[in-house]
Amino acid sequence: SLIGGLTIRSNAVLTNVDGLASLSTSADDITIADNAALTDVDGLASLSFILGDLDIGENASLQNVDGLSALSSISGGLTIVDNPALCVSSIDALLLRLAGFGYAGATAVTGNAPGC
């Protein structure tokens, strides 16, 4: 399915986004920020295209972004910052996959969990 954009912000008890399993394309930005209990984005496993920016930040319990495994195109920038439990290796795998699809947009990655 297609949406115009998506913001998931400041949901202190949200642990997953499994209800978004049918989402395949966003016609605008996707922001996932300040969700203290969110541990993964596995519910976005069908998301392949973002016609805007992807911003993931300040999610204290987010451990990986493996749920973005179908993502092949972001027309805007990619920002993944200040997720203290998010393994950098998971981010690196996402960046490598996107580069394989030709992604060369602006990227900001900082303040995530090193060494895991």
CSV table of C-alpha atoms in Angstrom, one decimal:
chain,number,residue,atom,x,y,z
A,1,SER,CA,0.0,0.0,0.0
A,2,LEU,CA,1.0,3.6,-0.5
A,3,ILE,CA,0.9,6.4,2.1
A,4,GLY,CA,1.6,10.1,1.8
A,5,GLY,CA,4.1,10.2,4.7
A,6,LEU,CA,4.4,8.8,8.2
A,7,THR,CA,5.5,10.2,11.5
A,8,ILE,CA,5.7,7.9,14.6
A,9,ARG,CA,6.8,10.2,17.4
A,10,SER,CA,6.8,10.3,21.2
A,11,ASN,CA,4.9,7.1,21.8
A,12,ALA,CA,6.4,6.0,25.2
A,13,VAL,CA,4.8,2.6,25.2
A,14,LEU,CA,5.0,1.6,21.5
A,15,THR,CA,7.2,-1.5,21.3
A,16,ASN,CA,6.7,-2.3,17.6
A,17,VAL,CA,5.2,-1.1,14.3
A,18,ASP,CA,3.8,-4.5,13.2
A,19,GLY,CA,0.5,-2.9,12.2
A,20,LEU,CA,2.3,-1.3,9.2
A,21,ALA,CA,3.2,-4.7,7.6
A,22,SER,CA,1.3,-3.9,4.3
A,23,LEU,CA,3.1,-0.6,3.8
A,24,SER,CA,5.2,-0.7,0.6
A,25,THR,CA,5.7,2.9,-0.5
A,26,SER,CA,5.7,6.3,1.2
A,27,ALA,CA,5.2,9.3,-1.1
A,28,ASP,CA,6.8,11.6,1.5
A,29,ASP,CA,9.1,11.5,4.6
A,30,ILE,CA,9.1,8.8,7.2
A,31,THR,CA,10.1,9.9,10.7
A,32,ILE,CA,10.4,7.5,13.6
A,33,ALA,CA,11.6,9.4,16.7
A,34,ASP,CA,11.4,9.6,20.5
A,35,ASN,CA,9.7,6.2,21.0
A,36,ALA,CA,11.3,5.0,24.2
A,37,ALA,CA,10.1,1.4,24.1
A,38,LEU,CA,10.4,0.7,20.4
A,39,THR,CA,12.8,-2.2,19.9
A,40,ASP,CA,12.6,-2.9,16.2
A,41,VAL,CA,11.0,-1.8,12.9
A,42,ASP,CA,10.2,-5.3,11.7
A,43,GLY,CA,6.7,-4.2,10.8
A,44,LEU,CA,8.2,-2.2,7.9
A,45,ALA,CA,9.5,-5.3,6.2
A,46,SER,CA,7.4,-4.6,3.1
A,47,LEU,CA,8.6,-1.0,2.7
A,48,SER,CA,10.6,-0.7,-0.5
A,49,PHE,CA,10.4,3.0,-1.6
A,50,ILE,CA,10.5,6.3,0.3
A,51,LEU,CA,9.9,9.3,-1.9
A,52,GLY,CA,11.3,11.7,0.7
A,53,ASP,CA,13.6,11.4,3.8
A,54,LEU,CA,14.0,8.6,6.3
A,55,ASP,CA,14.7,9.9,9.8
A,56,ILE,CA,15.2,7.6,12.8
A,57,GLY,CA,16.2,9.2,16.0
A,58,GLU,CA,16.1,9.2,19.8
A,59,ASN,CA,14.5,5.8,20.1
A,60,ALA,CA,16.1,4.6,23.3
A,61,SER,CA,15.4,0.9,23.0
A,62,LEU,CA,15.7,0.4,19.2
A,63,GLN,CA,18.2,-2.4,18.7
A,64,ASN,CA,18.3,-2.9,14.9
A,65,VAL,CA,16.9,-1.7,11.6
A,66,ASP,CA,16.8,-5.1,10.0
A,67,GLY,CA,13.0,-4.7,9.4
A,68,LEU,CA,14.0,-2.3,6.5
A,69,SER,CA,15.4,-5.3,4.5
A,70,ALA,CA,13.1,-4.6,1.5
A,71,LEU,CA,14.0,-0.9,1.3
A,72,SER,CA,15.7,-0.3,-2.0
A,73,SER,CA,15.1,3.5,-2.7
A,74,ILE,CA,15.1,6.7,-0.7
A,75,SER,CA,14.8,9.8,-2.8
A,76,GLY,CA,15.7,12.1,0.0
A,77,GLY,CA,18.2,11.9,2.9
A,78,LEU,CA,18.8,9.3,5.5
A,79,THR,CA,19.3,10.3,9.1
A,80,ILE,CA,19.8,7.7,11.9
A,81,VAL,CA,21.0,9.5,15.1
A,82,ASP,CA,20.9,9.2,18.9
A,83,ASN,CA,19.5,5.7,19.2
A,84,PRO,CA,21.8,4.4,22.0
A,85,ALA,CA,20.8,0.7,21.7
A,86,LEU,CA,20.9,0.6,17.9
A,87,CYS,CA,23.8,-1.5,16.7
A,88,VAL,CA,26.0,0.3,14.1
A,89,SER,CA,26.4,-3.0,12.3
A,90,SER,CA,22.7,-3.0,11.5
A,91,ILE,CA,22.9,0.5,10.2
A,92,ASP,CA,26.0,-0.4,8.1
A,93,ALA,CA,24.1,-3.4,6.5
A,94,LEU,CA,21.3,-1.0,5.6
A,95,LEU,CA,23.7,1.5,4.1
A,96,LEU,CA,25.5,-1.1,2.1
A,97,ARG,CA,22.3,-2.6,0.7
A,98,LEU,CA,21.0,0.9,-0.3
A,99,ALA,CA,24.4,1.7,-1.9
A,100,GLY,CA,24.0,-1.5,-4.0
A,101,PHE,CA,20.7,0.0,-5.3
A,102,GLY,CA,22.5,3.3,-6.2
A,103,TYR,CA,21.6,5.4,-3.2
A,104,ALA,CA,23.9,8.4,-2.9
A,105,GLY,CA,21.8,10.8,-0.9
A,106,ALA,CA,22.8,12.8,2.2
A,107,THR,CA,23.4,10.5,5.1
A,108,ALA,CA,23.8,11.4,8.8
A,109,VAL,CA,24.6,8.5,11.2
A,110,THR,CA,25.8,9.4,14.8
A,111,GLY,CA,25.1,8.6,18.4
A,112,ASN,CA,24.2,5.0,18.0
A,113,ALA,CA,25.6,1.9,19.7
A,114,PRO,CA,29.2,1.0,18.6
A,115,GLY,CA,30.8,-2.4,18.6
A,116,CYS,CA,27.8,-4.7,18.3
